[in-house]
Short mmCIF file of C-alpha atoms in Angstrom, two decimals:
data_model
loop_
_atom_site.label_atom_id
_atom_site.label_comp_id
_atom_site.label_asym_id
_atom_site.label_seq_id
_atom_site.Cartn_x
_atom_site.Cartn_y
_atom_site.Cartn_z
CA MET A 16 8.86 -12.92 10.79
CA GLY A 17 8.93 -14.85 14.05
CA VAL A 18 6.76 -14.23 17.11
CA THR A 19 7.56 -10.77 18.45
CA CYS A 20 6.90 -8.94 21.68
CA VAL A 21 7.05 -5.13 21.78
CA SER A 22 7.09 -3.47 25.17
CA GLN A 23 8.06 -0.29 26.93
CA MET A 24 11.00 -0.03 29.29
CA PRO A 25 10.40 2.59 31.97
CA VAL A 26 13.18 5.14 32.44
CA ALA A 27 15.39 4.20 35.43
CA GLU A 28 15.05 6.27 38.64
CA GLY A 29 17.20 9.34 38.46
CA LYS A 30 18.53 8.53 35.02
CA SER A 31 17.84 9.96 31.56
CA VAL A 32 16.33 8.10 28.61
CA GLN A 33 19.73 7.80 26.98
CA GLN A 34 21.36 6.43 30.13
CA THR A 35 18.65 3.81 30.55
CA VAL A 36 19.09 2.73 26.92
CA GLU A 37 22.83 2.41 27.54
CA LEU A 38 22.22 0.29 30.65
CA LEU A 39 20.02 -2.07 28.63
CA THR A 40 22.37 -2.36 25.68
CA ARG A 41 25.32 -3.01 27.98
CA LYS A 42 23.37 -5.86 29.59
CA LEU A 43 22.65 -7.30 26.16
CA GLU A 44 26.29 -7.07 25.11
CA MET A 45 27.36 -8.84 28.30
CA LEU A 46 24.90 -11.62 27.49
CA GLY A 47 26.76 -12.06 24.21
CA ALA A 48 24.47 -10.30 21.76
CA GLU A 49 26.02 -8.91 18.55
CA LYS A 50 25.25 -5.45 17.27
CA GLN A 51 23.75 -5.64 13.78
CA GLY A 52 22.96 -2.19 12.45
CA THR A 53 20.12 0.11 13.35
CA PHE A 54 16.36 0.13 13.04
CA CYS A 55 13.58 2.65 12.82
CA VAL A 56 9.81 2.38 13.20
CA ASP A 57 7.71 5.47 12.61
CA CYS A 58 4.05 6.33 12.75
CA GLU A 59 1.98 9.17 11.33
CA THR A 60 -1.58 9.84 12.32
CA TYR A 61 -4.39 10.89 9.97
CA HIS A 62 -7.93 11.73 10.84
CA THR A 63 -10.94 11.98 8.58
CA ALA A 64 -11.49 15.58 7.56
CA ALA A 65 -14.70 17.11 8.93
CA SER A 66 -16.03 17.49 5.38
CA THR A 67 -16.16 13.75 4.78
CA LEU A 68 -18.12 13.01 7.95
CA GLY A 69 -21.15 14.99 6.79
CA GLY A 70 -24.20 12.78 6.66
CA GLN A 71 -22.44 9.59 7.71
CA GLY A 72 -23.02 10.31 11.36
CA GLN A 73 -19.87 8.55 12.52
CA ALA A 74 -17.15 9.96 14.72
CA GLY A 75 -13.87 10.75 12.97
CA LYS A 76 -11.60 7.75 12.88
CA LEU A 77 -7.85 7.78 13.36
CA MET A 78 -5.75 6.08 10.74
CA TYR A 79 -2.12 5.26 11.42
CA VAL A 80 0.41 4.96 8.60
CA MET A 81 3.57 3.24 9.75
CA HIS A 82 6.90 2.17 8.36
CA ASN A 83 9.39 -0.40 9.65
CA SER A 84 13.01 -0.45 8.50
CA GLU A 85 12.87 -4.26 8.71
CA TYR A 86 10.51 -4.10 5.70
CA PRO A 87 11.86 -1.12 3.75
CA LEU A 88 9.60 -1.57 0.72
CA SER A 89 6.39 -1.77 2.72
CA CYS A 90 3.97 0.59 4.33
CA PHE A 91 1.48 -0.41 7.02
CA ALA A 92 -1.85 1.38 7.39
CA LEU A 93 -4.10 0.58 10.30
CA PHE A 94 -7.13 1.57 12.29
CA GLU A 95 -7.34 0.94 16.02
CA ASN A 96 -9.35 -2.30 16.46
CA GLY A 97 -9.64 -2.39 12.70
CA PRO A 98 -7.91 -4.01 9.75
CA CYS A 99 -4.19 -3.53 9.08
CA LEU A 100 -3.32 -3.08 5.42
CA ILE A 101 0.13 -3.98 4.15
CA ALA A 102 0.98 -2.07 0.99
CA ASP A 103 4.05 -0.93 -0.90
CA THR A 104 5.59 2.50 -0.42
CA ASN A 105 3.40 4.09 -3.10
CA PHE A 106 0.73 4.16 -0.40
CA ASP A 107 2.46 7.29 0.94
CA VAL A 108 2.01 8.93 -2.46
CA LEU A 109 -1.69 8.04 -2.33
CA MET A 110 -2.02 9.68 1.10
CA VAL A 111 -0.70 12.89 -0.45
CA LYS A 112 -3.48 12.70 -3.05
CA LEU A 113 -6.02 12.10 -0.31
CA LYS A 114 -4.99 15.32 1.47
CA GLY A 115 -8.45 16.80 1.28
CA PHE A 116 -10.13 13.80 2.90
CA PHE A 117 -7.54 12.79 5.48
CA GLN A 118 -5.70 15.38 7.43
CA SER A 119 -2.32 14.54 8.84
CA ALA A 120 -1.90 15.52 12.46
CA LYS A 121 1.65 16.71 11.85
CA ALA A 122 2.50 17.23 15.49
CA SER A 123 1.79 13.64 16.39
CA LYS A 124 4.43 11.98 14.18
CA ILE A 125 6.21 9.57 16.49
CA GLU A 126 9.16 7.25 15.88
CA THR A 127 11.57 4.94 17.59
CA ARG A 128 15.18 4.54 16.54
CA GLY A 129 17.96 2.42 17.95
CA THR A 130 20.27 -0.56 17.57
CA ARG A 131 19.54 -4.11 16.49
CA TYR A 132 21.12 -6.95 18.44
CA GLN A 133 21.25 -10.59 17.35
CA TYR A 134 21.50 -13.16 20.13
CA CYS A 135 21.26 -16.70 18.72
CA ASP A 136 17.67 -16.99 17.49
CA PHE A 137 16.54 -13.77 19.14
CA LEU A 138 16.55 -10.37 17.49
CA VAL A 139 16.42 -7.56 20.04
CA LYS A 140 15.79 -3.93 19.17
CA VAL A 141 16.13 -1.23 21.79
CA GLY A 142 14.97 2.18 20.62
CA THR A 143 14.42 5.70 21.88
CA VAL A 144 10.88 6.86 21.20
CA THR A 145 10.80 10.48 20.08
CA MET A 146 8.10 12.95 19.17
CA GLY A 147 9.71 15.84 17.37
CA PRO A 148 12.84 16.85 19.24
CA SER A 149 11.92 15.30 22.60
CA ALA A 150 12.67 11.77 23.77
CA ARG A 151 9.52 10.32 25.32
CA GLY A 152 10.41 6.75 26.25
CA ILE A 153 12.11 3.50 25.40
CA SER A 154 10.79 0.66 23.24
CA VAL A 155 12.06 -2.90 23.43
CA GLU A 156 11.23 -5.38 20.67
CA VAL A 157 12.22 -9.04 20.93
CA GLU A 158 11.65 -11.47 18.06
CA TYR A 159 12.07 -15.21 18.27
CA GLY A 160 12.83 -16.06 14.64
CA PRO A 161 12.22 -19.81 14.36
CA CYS A 162 8.62 -19.83 15.57
CA VAL A 163 5.51 -18.24 14.08
CA VAL A 164 2.85 -19.53 16.45
CA ALA A 165 2.57 -17.48 19.63
CA SER A 166 1.34 -20.22 21.93
CA ASP A 167 4.27 -22.47 21.02
CA CYS A 168 7.02 -20.12 22.15
CA TRP A 169 5.61 -17.51 24.50
CA SER A 170 7.12 -19.15 27.61
CA LEU A 171 10.54 -19.23 25.95
CA LEU A 172 10.25 -15.58 24.93
CA LEU A 173 9.15 -14.66 28.44
CA GLU A 174 12.16 -16.39 29.97
CA PHE A 175 14.51 -14.55 27.64
CA LEU A 176 12.82 -11.22 28.35
CA GLN A 177 13.20 -11.78 32.07
CA SER A 178 16.93 -12.41 31.68
CA PHE A 179 17.62 -8.84 30.68
CA LEU A 180 14.49 -6.82 31.53
CA GLY A 181 14.10 -8.28 35.01
CA SER A 182 11.12 -6.83 36.81
CA HIS A 183 10.10 -4.78 33.78
CA THR A 184 9.15 -7.88 31.80
CA PRO A 185 5.78 -7.35 30.12
CA GLY A 186 2.80 -9.69 30.03
CA ALA A 187 1.62 -11.45 26.86
CA PRO A 188 0.83 -8.88 24.15
CA THR A 189 -2.88 -8.41 23.43
CA VAL A 190 -2.36 -9.23 19.75
CA PHE A 191 -1.76 -12.86 20.73
CA GLY A 192 -5.32 -12.67 21.97
CA ASN A 193 -7.52 -15.72 21.83
CA ARG A 194 -6.23 -17.04 18.52
CA HIS A 195 -3.19 -18.74 19.99
CA ASP A 196 -2.77 -20.99 17.01
CA ALA A 197 -2.83 -18.27 14.38
CA VAL A 198 0.33 -17.59 12.39
CA TYR A 199 2.11 -14.45 13.61
CA GLY A 200 2.85 -11.79 11.00
CA PRO A 201 4.44 -8.35 10.59
CA ALA A 202 1.03 -6.68 10.89
CA ASP A 203 0.82 -7.96 14.49
CA THR A 204 4.14 -6.28 15.28
CA MET A 205 2.94 -2.98 13.84
CA ILE A 206 -0.24 -3.19 15.93
CA GLN A 207 1.92 -3.62 19.02
CA TYR A 208 3.98 -0.57 18.08
CA MET A 209 0.81 1.45 17.50
CA GLU A 210 -0.44 0.54 20.97
CA LEU A 211 2.94 1.42 22.47
CA PHE A 212 3.08 4.78 20.71
CA ASN A 213 -0.44 5.63 21.83
CA LYS A 214 0.44 4.78 25.39
CA ILE A 215 3.57 6.93 25.28
CA ARG A 216 1.71 9.84 23.68
CA LYS A 217 -0.67 9.91 26.60
CA GLN A 218 2.08 9.76 29.20
CA GLN A 219 3.55 12.80 30.86
CA GLN A 220 6.51 14.24 29.02
CA VAL A 221 9.82 12.84 30.32
CA PRO A 222 11.64 15.46 32.46
CA VAL A 223 14.10 17.82 30.72
CA ALA A 224 17.12 15.66 31.60
CA GLY A 225 15.93 13.11 29.06
CA ILE A 226 16.33 15.38 26.05
CA ARG A 227 20.07 15.29 25.87
CA MET B 30 -8.85 20.17 -3.96
CA GLU B 31 -7.30 17.80 -6.48
CA ALA B 32 -3.49 17.77 -6.41
CA PRO B 33 -2.02 20.43 -8.73
CA PRO B 34 -1.38 19.48 -12.38
CA VAL B 35 1.48 17.05 -12.44
CA THR B 36 2.47 16.87 -16.10
CA MET B 37 5.28 19.31 -15.69
CA MET B 38 6.42 18.16 -12.29
CA PRO B 39 8.46 14.98 -12.48
CA VAL B 40 9.18 15.01 -8.77
CA THR B 41 6.93 16.27 -6.01
CA GLY B 42 7.79 15.95 -2.37
CA GLY B 43 10.46 13.34 -2.98
CA THR B 44 8.36 10.96 -5.07
CA ILE B 45 8.24 10.65 -8.85
CA ASN B 46 4.88 11.43 -10.44
CA MET B 47 3.96 8.61 -12.77
CA MET B 48 1.68 9.25 -15.70
CA GLU B 49 -0.37 6.75 -17.63
CA TYR B 50 -0.50 7.28 -21.40
CA LEU B 51 -3.50 5.55 -22.93
CA LEU B 52 -4.97 4.72 -26.33
CA GLN B 53 -8.18 2.71 -26.64
CA GLY B 54 -10.17 0.94 -29.30
CA SER B 55 -12.34 -2.11 -29.74
CA VAL B 56 -12.85 -5.13 -32.00
CA LEU B 57 -15.90 -7.30 -32.55
CA ASP B 58 -15.69 -10.87 -31.25
CA HIS B 59 -15.20 -12.42 -34.67
CA SER B 60 -12.11 -10.27 -35.36
CA LEU B 61 -10.38 -11.26 -32.14
CA GLU B 62 -8.29 -14.08 -33.58
CA SER B 63 -6.73 -11.98 -36.35
CA LEU B 64 -5.90 -9.22 -33.88
CA ILE B 65 -4.25 -11.67 -31.45
CA HIS B 66 -2.32 -13.16 -34.34
CA ARG B 67 -0.96 -9.77 -35.39
CA LEU B 68 -0.13 -8.78 -31.83
CA ARG B 69 1.76 -12.01 -31.31
CA GLY B 70 3.87 -11.11 -34.30
CA LEU B 71 4.49 -7.46 -33.38
CA CYS B 72 5.01 -7.78 -29.65
CA ASP B 73 7.81 -9.16 -27.48
CA ASN B 74 8.26 -12.88 -27.74
CA MET B 75 6.79 -14.56 -24.67
CA GLU B 76 4.31 -17.24 -23.68
CA PRO B 77 0.79 -16.05 -24.47
CA GLU B 78 -0.53 -14.58 -21.27
CA THR B 79 -4.20 -14.55 -20.33
CA PHE B 80 -5.79 -13.03 -17.27
CA LEU B 81 -9.03 -13.14 -15.35
CA ASP B 82 -9.42 -10.19 -13.00
CA HIS B 83 -12.14 -8.90 -10.73
CA GLU B 84 -12.15 -5.13 -10.37
CA MET B 85 -14.12 -3.06 -7.87
CA VAL B 86 -14.41 0.70 -8.09
CA PHE B 87 -14.69 2.58 -4.79
CA LEU B 88 -15.80 6.16 -4.21
CA LEU B 89 -15.18 8.48 -1.28
CA LYS B 90 -17.67 11.30 -1.15
CA GLY B 91 -16.62 14.49 0.52
CA GLN B 92 -17.52 18.12 0.45
CA GLN B 93 -16.01 18.44 -3.02
CA ALA B 94 -18.31 17.98 -5.98
CA SER B 95 -16.34 15.08 -7.41
CA PRO B 96 -15.80 11.99 -5.29
CA PHE B 97 -12.37 10.39 -4.97
CA VAL B 98 -12.16 7.22 -7.07
CA LEU B 99 -9.97 4.21 -6.31
CA ARG B 100 -9.84 0.95 -8.25
CA ALA B 101 -9.14 -2.33 -6.46
CA ARG B 102 -8.25 -5.26 -8.68
CA ARG B 103 -7.56 -8.87 -7.83
CA SER B 104 -6.51 -11.81 -9.95
CA MET B 105 -9.00 -14.66 -10.00
CA ASP B 106 -6.67 -17.12 -11.67
CA ARG B 107 -3.34 -16.46 -9.96
CA ALA B 108 -3.43 -17.55 -6.35
CA GLY B 109 -1.24 -15.55 -4.02
CA ALA B 110 -0.86 -12.50 -6.26
CA PRO B 111 -1.21 -9.24 -4.33
CA TRP B 112 -4.24 -7.03 -4.83
CA HIS B 113 -3.69 -3.98 -6.99
CA LEU B 114 -4.94 -0.58 -5.91
CA ARG B 115 -4.93 2.17 -8.51
CA TYR B 116 -5.57 5.88 -8.46
CA LEU B 117 -6.10 7.65 -11.78
CA GLY B 118 -6.17 11.42 -11.94
CA GLN B 119 -8.08 13.66 -14.31
CA PRO B 120 -6.83 13.53 -17.91
CA GLU B 121 -4.37 16.35 -18.55
CA MET B 122 -5.95 18.64 -21.05
CA GLY B 123 -4.08 21.06 -23.17
CA ASP B 124 -1.74 19.82 -25.85
CA LYS B 125 -3.96 18.80 -28.76
CA ASN B 126 -0.88 17.44 -30.50
CA ARG B 127 -0.34 14.89 -27.78
CA HIS B 128 -1.45 11.60 -29.27
CA ALA B 129 -2.47 9.76 -26.14
CA LEU B 130 -4.66 10.40 -23.12
CA VAL B 131 -2.39 11.34 -20.21
CA ARG B 132 -3.32 11.09 -16.57
CA ASN B 133 -1.54 10.86 -13.25
CA CYS B 134 -1.49 7.36 -11.86
CA VAL B 135 -0.47 5.75 -8.59
CA ASP B 136 -0.21 1.94 -8.44
CA ILE B 137 -0.02 0.17 -5.11
CA ALA B 138 0.29 -3.54 -4.36
CA THR B 139 -1.59 -4.47 -1.20
CA SER B 140 -2.55 -7.35 1.06
CA GLU B 141 -5.86 -9.17 0.69
CA ASN B 142 -7.86 -7.18 3.22
CA LEU B 143 -7.95 -4.19 0.88
CA THR B 144 -11.75 -3.98 0.56
CA ASP B 145 -12.28 -4.11 4.33
CA PHE B 146 -9.68 -1.41 4.74
CA LEU B 147 -11.18 0.86 2.10
CA MET B 148 -14.62 0.53 3.74
CA GLU B 149 -13.06 1.45 7.08
CA MET B 150 -11.59 4.56 5.42
CA GLY B 151 -15.07 5.56 4.31
CA PHE B 152 -15.02 4.37 0.69
CA ARG B 153 -18.12 2.69 -0.71
CA MET B 154 -18.17 0.35 -3.70
CA ASP B 155 -19.73 1.97 -6.72
CA HIS B 156 -19.58 -0.88 -9.23
CA GLU B 157 -17.62 -3.99 -10.08
CA PHE B 158 -16.87 -6.12 -13.13
CA VAL B 159 -14.83 -9.06 -14.32
CA ALA B 160 -12.23 -8.62 -17.07
CA LYS B 161 -11.02 -11.60 -19.05
CA GLY B 162 -8.49 -11.40 -21.83
CA HIS B 163 -4.98 -11.38 -23.18
CA LEU B 164 -1.88 -9.42 -22.27
CA PHE B 165 1.00 -8.44 -24.57
CA ARG B 166 4.10 -6.32 -24.08
CA LYS B 167 6.39 -4.38 -26.39
CA GLY B 168 9.19 -2.72 -24.49
CA ILE B 169 7.49 -0.45 -21.98
CA MET B 170 4.15 -0.60 -23.82
CA LYS B 171 1.43 -2.85 -22.53
CA ILE B 172 -1.37 -4.04 -24.78
CA VAL B 173 -4.45 -5.66 -23.28
CA VAL B 174 -7.34 -7.16 -25.23
CA TYR B 175 -10.18 -8.05 -22.89
CA LYS B 176 -13.88 -8.56 -22.50
CA ILE B 177 -15.86 -6.98 -19.69
CA PHE B 178 -18.42 -9.06 -17.84
CA ARG B 179 -21.20 -7.63 -15.74
CA ILE B 180 -21.61 -9.27 -12.34
CA LEU B 181 -25.25 -10.27 -11.91
CA VAL B 182 -25.27 -10.81 -8.15
CA PRO B 183 -23.09 -8.35 -6.19
CA GLY B 184 -20.07 -10.15 -4.81
CA ASN B 185 -20.64 -13.34 -6.76
CA THR B 186 -18.08 -13.59 -9.53
CA ASP B 187 -19.38 -16.92 -10.81
CA SER B 188 -22.53 -15.57 -12.42
CA THR B 189 -21.47 -13.05 -15.02
CA GLU B 190 -22.75 -11.90 -18.35
CA ALA B 191 -20.75 -10.32 -21.17
CA LEU B 192 -21.36 -6.60 -21.49
CA SER B 193 -21.03 -6.51 -25.26
CA LEU B 194 -20.15 -8.56 -28.34
CA SER B 195 -16.72 -6.96 -28.54
CA TYR B 196 -13.33 -6.81 -26.92
CA LEU B 197 -11.78 -3.66 -25.52
CA VAL B 198 -8.22 -2.99 -26.70
CA GLU B 199 -5.96 -0.75 -24.64
CA LEU B 200 -2.41 0.36 -25.33
CA SER B 201 -0.82 1.95 -22.28
CA VAL B 202 2.49 3.07 -20.86
CA VAL B 203 3.24 4.15 -17.31
CA ALA B 204 6.17 6.56 -17.32
CA PRO B 205 7.48 9.46 -15.23
CA ALA B 206 5.88 12.84 -15.90
CA GLY B 207 7.30 14.98 -18.66
CA GLN B 208 8.19 12.23 -21.15
CA ASP B 209 5.86 13.11 -23.98
CA MET B 210 7.84 11.31 -26.68
CA VAL B 211 6.24 8.15 -25.28
CA SER B 212 2.97 9.07 -26.97
CA ASP B 213 4.75 9.29 -30.34
CA ASP B 214 6.02 5.71 -29.96
CA MET B 215 2.51 4.64 -29.02
CA ARG B 216 1.04 6.30 -32.08
CA ASN B 217 3.57 4.58 -34.33
CA PHE B 218 2.69 1.20 -32.85
CA ALA B 219 -1.01 1.88 -33.16
CA GLU B 220 -0.49 2.58 -36.89
CA GLN B 221 0.72 -1.00 -37.31
CA LEU B 222 -2.52 -2.37 -35.92
CA LYS B 223 -4.68 -0.63 -38.50
CA PRO B 224 -7.06 -1.58 -40.03
CA LEU B 225 -7.73 -4.44 -37.58
CA VAL B 226 -8.31 -1.96 -34.77
CA HIS B 227 -8.22 1.82 -34.56
CA LEU B 228 -6.63 2.93 -31.32
CA GLU B 229 -7.31 6.52 -30.43
CA LYS B 230 -7.32 9.00 -27.60
CA ILE B 231 -10.81 8.89 -26.15
CA ASP B 232 -11.79 11.72 -23.86
CA PRO B 233 -14.02 10.20 -21.14
CA LYS B 234 -15.81 13.51 -20.64
CA ARG B 235 -17.12 13.50 -24.19
CA LEU B 236 -18.86 10.20 -23.54
CA MET B 237 -20.97 11.45 -20.65
#
């Protein structure tokens, strides 16, 4: 996987989530991007059951279990500021067995679904973030395939982002951090999605017009 | 708290329940060569395969009386192989006619930061060991003949000491729940290994 930047696109003034997504995808199509199927990234939250905390004296931790349609046979499990485990899909079966120790916060299952666009060496995914039946925001993921070192291609990525996001272009993702020479991997993308989902969860619910 | 008995439920919640059927036995060191020779003849034709694995057993203690056990295994001689995480359920009791030990099993391949992740989840390492031996296959049956080494200094796999003067022999099959004829095939194969080694169903509870 190449260096990837995941960001949130704010909903346009006076428009719904769906309309803003359409505006973005139209811009991409005018640029010359080709539609290439759909994508989906989802995230479930688990917290340590009260019974396990007992004498350990530590606050309950949140564990996120995520899936990415780009890697259909994999499952990503991560802790905020902690390690990110990449496992195969049997990990979901294991979470069922661990029911008594890790409770799933069912209401907080969040996902983003949308279209994939290929534009030369860039892969752009624009998705609608939903929690249950309500649309809560828009996610934009841009991957620059040929490069796996963030510091080598961030300026190029930024320039491309500006061409279709304009003033909504994000800053450098925090996962790039201080280790600019480290090889970028899928786990870094999932961490970015986790941060995005957490941010959206905390935001005010998008007004009713967005649910269409 | 444990998940409900899975022997009769091939599919739960969209996933297939896999069961491990197991027969175990042992041979003294000096009988190893003859056993390997016979296995090479009986099993599928392939390059002799040896392995050197490091296994760590993790426990998660909760309110329940019995802690949750997970086994993390890594290959010491194959660089780049994924780590292997395994959950084994309680042996299904009941059918005395069933020839093998049957228990629910979940096998997961993971990235290398498995131990850090398990610690973050709250698991603590209970014990670890090194297993060195040979691997054979016959159809869906897997036969492993290996020696267990105790690790003298925690975390240091270079200083080990053999646990006994024998090799553990295990015949196992991982198959979807409900396929009990598998244990008949296993018993028939085990017959062919007598008298070099007697493979039988060993109930772990009886040993404690």
